[in-house]
């Protein structure tokens, strides 16, 4: 559902694996807000965006586990991507609340998370969040389950919608 002209927030964007692709997909009339707690990662992402000539990507130093942690206005984006980030947060409900706060009506969240640990990759087994647990976190803040997506052998993907 990512299309030209929409605005997307990438929570825990890291080095911009998804952000760069998103910025290309939404085009010059769209916007990608890249939010992370690591200034170093944001600096690298900013440099990469500059190298690629992407003027529609904005980096934001923020903590999405806090109230208004993205610093984006209420109901200001069409989509939120949360990829391989939720497992690393202490306050998962706050992440879900912040995503919902900034989503416009009918906006969607794409959550991609680790389904397991394998061969020393991924989070420690104790930090894995099941698909059912993740879904419940977002449903508990009032979001509606829309569908699952194939996110590969060691991940799962779910799409939630703001009604």
PDB file of C-alpha atoms in Angstrom:
ATOM      1  CA  UNK A   1       0.000   0.000   0.000  1.00  0.00           C
ATOM      2  CA  UNK A   2       2.984   2.354  -0.228  1.00  0.00           C
ATOM      3  CA  UNK A   3       2.364   4.722  -3.111  1.00  0.00           C
ATOM      4  CA  UNK A   4       3.507   8.023  -4.561  1.00  0.00           C
ATOM      5  CA  UNK A   5       2.666  11.059  -2.469  1.00  0.00           C
ATOM      6  CA  UNK A   6       2.025   9.463   0.917  1.00  0.00           C
ATOM      7  CA  UNK A   7       3.873  10.127   4.151  1.00  0.00           C
ATOM      8  CA  UNK A   8       5.484   7.321   6.134  1.00  0.00           C
ATOM      9  CA  UNK A   9       7.185   7.162   9.528  1.00  0.00           C
ATOM     10  CA  UNK A  10       9.919   4.564  10.029  1.00  0.00           C
ATOM     11  CA  UNK A  11      10.208   3.815  13.764  1.00  0.00           C
ATOM     12  CA  UNK A  12      13.678   2.595  14.705  1.00  0.00           C
ATOM     13  CA  UNK A  13      14.962   3.236  11.199  1.00  0.00           C
ATOM     14  CA  UNK A  14      18.566   2.356  12.028  1.00  0.00           C
ATOM     15  CA  UNK A  15      20.749   2.615   8.938  1.00  0.00           C
ATOM     16  CA  UNK A  16      17.735   3.167   6.699  1.00  0.00           C
ATOM     17  CA  UNK A  17      17.274  -0.260   5.131  1.00  0.00           C
ATOM     18  CA  UNK A  18      13.559   0.428   4.656  1.00  0.00           C
ATOM     19  CA  UNK A  19      13.710   4.229   4.653  1.00  0.00           C
ATOM     20  CA  UNK A  20      15.719   4.537   1.433  1.00  0.00           C
ATOM     21  CA  UNK A  21      13.343   2.196  -0.413  1.00  0.00           C
ATOM     22  CA  UNK A  22      10.338   4.014   1.032  1.00  0.00           C
ATOM     23  CA  UNK A  23      11.694   7.420  -0.023  1.00  0.00           C
ATOM     24  CA  UNK A  24      12.105   6.169  -3.584  1.00  0.00           C
ATOM     25  CA  UNK A  25       8.613   4.632  -3.577  1.00  0.00           C
ATOM     26  CA  UNK A  26       6.725   7.695  -2.245  1.00  0.00           C
ATOM     27  CA  UNK A  27       8.559   9.990  -4.668  1.00  0.00           C
ATOM     28  CA  UNK A  28       9.191  13.711  -4.451  1.00  0.00           C
ATOM     29  CA  UNK A  29       5.584  14.422  -3.479  1.00  0.00           C
ATOM     30  CA  UNK A  30       5.802  12.013  -0.512  1.00  0.00           C
ATOM     31  CA  UNK A  31       7.757  12.129   2.719  1.00  0.00           C
ATOM     32  CA  UNK A  32       9.576   9.601   4.908  1.00  0.00           C
ATOM     33  CA  UNK A  33      10.237  10.462   8.549  1.00  0.00           C
ATOM     34  CA  UNK A  34      13.076   8.348   9.934  1.00  0.00           C
ATOM     35  CA  UNK A  35      13.008   8.157  13.716  1.00  0.00           C
ATOM     36  CA  UNK A  36      15.708   6.568  15.856  1.00  0.00           C
ATOM     37  CA  UNK A  37      17.408   7.008  19.229  1.00  0.00           C
ATOM     38  CA  UNK A  38      20.867   6.614  17.675  1.00  0.00           C
ATOM     39  CA  UNK A  39      22.299   9.886  16.418  1.00  0.00           C
ATOM     40  CA  UNK A  40      25.109   7.941  14.752  1.00  0.00           C
ATOM     41  CA  UNK A  41      22.687   5.844  12.683  1.00  0.00           C
ATOM     42  CA  UNK A  42      20.671   8.937  11.745  1.00  0.00           C
ATOM     43  CA  UNK A  43      23.842  10.718  10.623  1.00  0.00           C
ATOM     44  CA  UNK A  44      24.783   7.763   8.378  1.00  0.00           C
ATOM     45  CA  UNK A  45      21.266   7.634   6.959  1.00  0.00           C
ATOM     46  CA  UNK A  46      21.268  11.369   6.303  1.00  0.00           C
ATOM     47  CA  UNK A  47      24.556  11.074   4.402  1.00  0.00           C
ATOM     48  CA  UNK A  48      23.230   8.143   2.340  1.00  0.00           C
ATOM     49  CA  UNK A  49      20.041  10.059   1.482  1.00  0.00           C
ATOM     50  CA  UNK A  50      22.170  13.014   0.403  1.00  0.00           C
ATOM     51  CA  UNK A  51      24.356  10.744  -1.746  1.00  0.00           C
ATOM     52  CA  UNK A  52      21.265   9.327  -3.428  1.00  0.00           C
ATOM     53  CA  UNK A  53      19.670  12.750  -3.876  1.00  0.00           C
ATOM     54  CA  UNK A  54      16.650  11.946  -1.712  1.00  0.00           C
ATOM     55  CA  UNK A  55      15.231  15.243  -0.485  1.00  0.00           C
ATOM     56  CA  UNK A  56      11.996  13.645   0.764  1.00  0.00           C
ATOM     57  CA  UNK A  57      13.642  11.846   3.692  1.00  0.00           C
ATOM     58  CA  UNK A  58      13.810  13.565   7.079  1.00  0.00           C
ATOM     59  CA  UNK A  59      15.766  12.167  10.021  1.00  0.00           C
ATOM     60  CA  UNK A  60      14.408  12.741  13.527  1.00  0.00           C
ATOM     61  CA  UNK A  61      16.231  11.984  16.738  1.00  0.00           C
ATOM     62  CA  UNK A  62      13.478  10.648  18.966  1.00  0.00           C
ATOM     63  CA  UNK A  63      12.348   7.941  21.336  1.00  0.00           C
ATOM     64  CA  UNK A  64       9.059   6.335  20.270  1.00  0.00           C
ATOM     65  CA  UNK A  65       8.707   4.735  23.728  1.00  0.00           C
ATOM     66  CA  UNK A  66       7.812   8.156  25.127  1.00  0.00           C
ATOM     67  CA  UNK A  67       4.735  10.353  24.759  1.00  0.00           C
ATOM     68  CA  UNK A  68       5.096  12.327  21.506  1.00  0.00           C
ATOM     69  CA  UNK A  69       8.462  10.595  21.085  1.00  0.00           C
ATOM     70  CA  UNK A  70       8.430  10.861  17.294  1.00  0.00           C
ATOM     71  CA  UNK A  71       7.803  14.633  17.559  1.00  0.00           C
ATOM     72  CA  UNK A  72       5.418  14.316  14.608  1.00  0.00           C
ATOM     73  CA  UNK A  73       2.008  15.992  14.814  1.00  0.00           C
ATOM     74  CA  UNK A  74      -1.110  13.986  15.607  1.00  0.00           C
ATOM     75  CA  UNK A  75      -2.661  12.288  12.541  1.00  0.00           C
ATOM     76  CA  UNK A  76       0.158  13.408  10.236  1.00  0.00           C
ATOM     77  CA  UNK A  77       1.221  10.215   8.409  1.00  0.00           C
ATOM     78  CA  UNK A  78      -0.438   7.620   6.207  1.00  0.00           C
ATOM     79  CA  UNK A  79       1.707   4.685   7.321  1.00  0.00           C
ATOM     80  CA  UNK A  80       4.154   3.595  10.005  1.00  0.00           C
ATOM     81  CA  UNK A  81       6.815   0.931   9.525  1.00  0.00           C
ATOM     82  CA  UNK A  82       8.146  -0.803  12.643  1.00  0.00           C
ATOM     83  CA  UNK A  83      10.704  -3.377  11.519  1.00  0.00           C
ATOM     84  CA  UNK A  84      12.867  -5.459  13.848  1.00  0.00           C
ATOM     85  CA  UNK A  85      12.419  -2.822  16.538  1.00  0.00           C
ATOM     86  CA  UNK A  86       9.580  -3.815  18.870  1.00  0.00           C
ATOM     87  CA  UNK A  87      11.552  -6.679  20.452  1.00  0.00           C
ATOM     88  CA  UNK A  88      14.228  -4.197  21.564  1.00  0.00           C
ATOM     89  CA  UNK A  89      11.835  -1.810  23.319  1.00  0.00           C
ATOM     90  CA  UNK A  90      10.972  -1.813  27.001  1.00  0.00           C
ATOM     91  CA  UNK A  91       7.604  -0.110  26.615  1.00  0.00           C
ATOM     92  CA  UNK A  92       5.942  -1.789  23.658  1.00  0.00           C
ATOM     93  CA  UNK A  93       2.526  -0.284  24.457  1.00  0.00           C
ATOM     94  CA  UNK A  94       3.967   3.235  24.202  1.00  0.00           C
ATOM     95  CA  UNK A  95       5.378   2.384  20.761  1.00  0.00           C
ATOM     96  CA  UNK A  96       1.910   1.247  19.646  1.00  0.00           C
ATOM     97  CA  UNK A  97       0.288   4.352  21.162  1.00  0.00           C
ATOM     98  CA  UNK A  98       2.746   6.673  19.407  1.00  0.00           C
ATOM     99  CA  UNK A  99       2.184   4.933  16.069  1.00  0.00           C
ATOM    100  CA  UNK A 100      -1.580   5.257  16.477  1.00  0.00           C
ATOM    101  CA  UNK A 101      -1.288   8.921  17.533  1.00  0.00           C
ATOM    102  CA  UNK A 102       0.512   9.980  14.376  1.00  0.00           C
ATOM    103  CA  UNK A 103      -1.567   7.873  11.959  1.00  0.00           C
ATOM    104  CA  UNK A 104      -4.328   9.459   9.937  1.00  0.00           C
ATOM    105  CA  UNK A 105      -7.723   7.764   9.846  1.00  0.00           C
ATOM    106  CA  UNK A 106      -7.480   4.502   7.861  1.00  0.00           C
ATOM    107  CA  UNK A 107      -3.668   4.692   8.121  1.00  0.00           C
ATOM    108  CA  UNK A 108      -1.726   1.446   8.378  1.00  0.00           C
ATOM    109  CA  UNK A 109       1.099   0.043  10.446  1.00  0.00           C
ATOM    110  CA  UNK A 110       3.397  -2.589   9.018  1.00  0.00           C
ATOM    111  CA  UNK A 111       5.051  -4.534  11.815  1.00  0.00           C
ATOM    112  CA  UNK A 112       7.895  -6.884  10.942  1.00  0.00           C
ATOM    113  CA  UNK A 113       9.417  -8.846  13.802  1.00  0.00           C
ATOM    114  CA  UNK A 114      11.684 -11.782  14.472  1.00  0.00           C
ATOM    115  CA  UNK A 115       9.781 -15.071  14.699  1.00  0.00           C
ATOM    116  CA  UNK A 116      12.783 -16.902  16.139  1.00  0.00           C
ATOM    117  CA  UNK A 117      16.519 -16.808  16.796  1.00  0.00           C
ATOM    118  CA  UNK A 118      18.706 -18.899  14.529  1.00  0.00           C
ATOM    119  CA  UNK A 119      22.409 -19.569  14.098  1.00  0.00           C
ATOM    120  CA  UNK A 120      23.363 -16.690  16.408  1.00  0.00           C
ATOM    121  CA  UNK A 121      21.284 -14.182  14.453  1.00  0.00           C
ATOM    122  CA  UNK A 122      18.349 -12.231  15.779  1.00  0.00           C
ATOM    123  CA  UNK A 123      17.464 -11.370  19.348  1.00  0.00           C
ATOM    124  CA  UNK A 124      17.927 -13.681  22.305  1.00  0.00           C
ATOM    125  CA  UNK A 125      15.088 -16.191  22.513  1.00  0.00           C
ATOM    126  CA  UNK A 126      13.768 -14.440  25.666  1.00  0.00           C
ATOM    127  CA  UNK A 127      13.227 -11.245  23.682  1.00  0.00           C
ATOM    128  CA  UNK A 128      11.213 -12.779  20.845  1.00  0.00           C
ATOM    129  CA  UNK A 129       7.630 -11.480  20.753  1.00  0.00           C
ATOM    130  CA  UNK A 130       5.116 -13.862  19.262  1.00  0.00           C
ATOM    131  CA  UNK A 131       2.859 -12.764  16.442  1.00  0.00           C
ATOM    132  CA  UNK A 132      -0.144 -13.112  18.769  1.00  0.00           C
ATOM    133  CA  UNK A 133       1.507 -10.948  21.452  1.00  0.00           C
ATOM    134  CA  UNK A 134       2.409  -8.263  18.912  1.00  0.00           C
ATOM    135  CA  UNK A 135      -1.074  -8.227  17.475  1.00  0.00           C
ATOM    136  CA  UNK A 136      -2.577  -7.897  20.980  1.00  0.00           C
ATOM    137  CA  UNK A 137      -0.295  -4.930  21.815  1.00  0.00           C
ATOM    138  CA  UNK A 138      -1.624  -2.999  18.814  1.00  0.00           C
ATOM    139  CA  UNK A 139      -5.232  -4.121  19.243  1.00  0.00           C
ATOM    140  CA  UNK A 140      -5.106  -3.011  22.890  1.00  0.00           C
ATOM    141  CA  UNK A 141      -4.495   0.592  21.756  1.00  0.00           C
ATOM    142  CA  UNK A 142      -7.449   0.424  19.367  1.00  0.00           C
ATOM    143  CA  UNK A 143      -5.904  -0.640  16.079  1.00  0.00           C
ATOM    144  CA  UNK A 144      -7.571  -3.243  13.872  1.00  0.00           C
ATOM    145  CA  UNK A 145      -5.840  -6.313  12.444  1.00  0.00           C
ATOM    146  CA  UNK A 146      -5.948  -6.223   8.646  1.00  0.00           C
ATOM    147  CA  UNK A 147      -3.752  -9.061   7.412  1.00  0.00           C
ATOM    148  CA  UNK A 148      -0.507 -10.977   7.658  1.00  0.00           C
ATOM    149  CA  UNK A 149       2.272 -10.688   5.104  1.00  0.00           C
ATOM    150  CA  UNK A 150       5.116 -13.027   4.250  1.00  0.00           C
ATOM    151  CA  UNK A 151       8.210 -11.545   5.867  1.00  0.00           C
ATOM    152  CA  UNK A 152      10.595 -14.425   5.256  1.00  0.00           C
ATOM    153  CA  UNK A 153      11.642 -17.579   7.029  1.00  0.00           C
ATOM    154  CA  UNK A 154      12.669 -16.032  10.367  1.00  0.00           C
ATOM    155  CA  UNK A 155      10.249 -13.103  10.580  1.00  0.00           C
ATOM    156  CA  UNK A 156       6.538 -12.422  10.566  1.00  0.00           C
ATOM    157  CA  UNK A 157       4.663  -9.437   9.262  1.00  0.00           C
ATOM    158  CA  UNK A 158       1.320  -8.027  10.270  1.00  0.00           C
ATOM    159  CA  UNK A 159      -0.605  -5.031   8.998  1.00  0.00           C
ATOM    160  CA  UNK A 160      -2.765  -3.101  11.459  1.00  0.00           C
ATOM    161  CA  UNK A 161      -5.157  -0.289  10.537  1.00  0.00           C
ATOM    162  CA  UNK A 162      -6.470   2.756  12.340  1.00  0.00           C
ATOM    163  CA  UNK A 163     -10.257   2.801  12.050  1.00  0.00           C
TER     164      UNK A 163
END
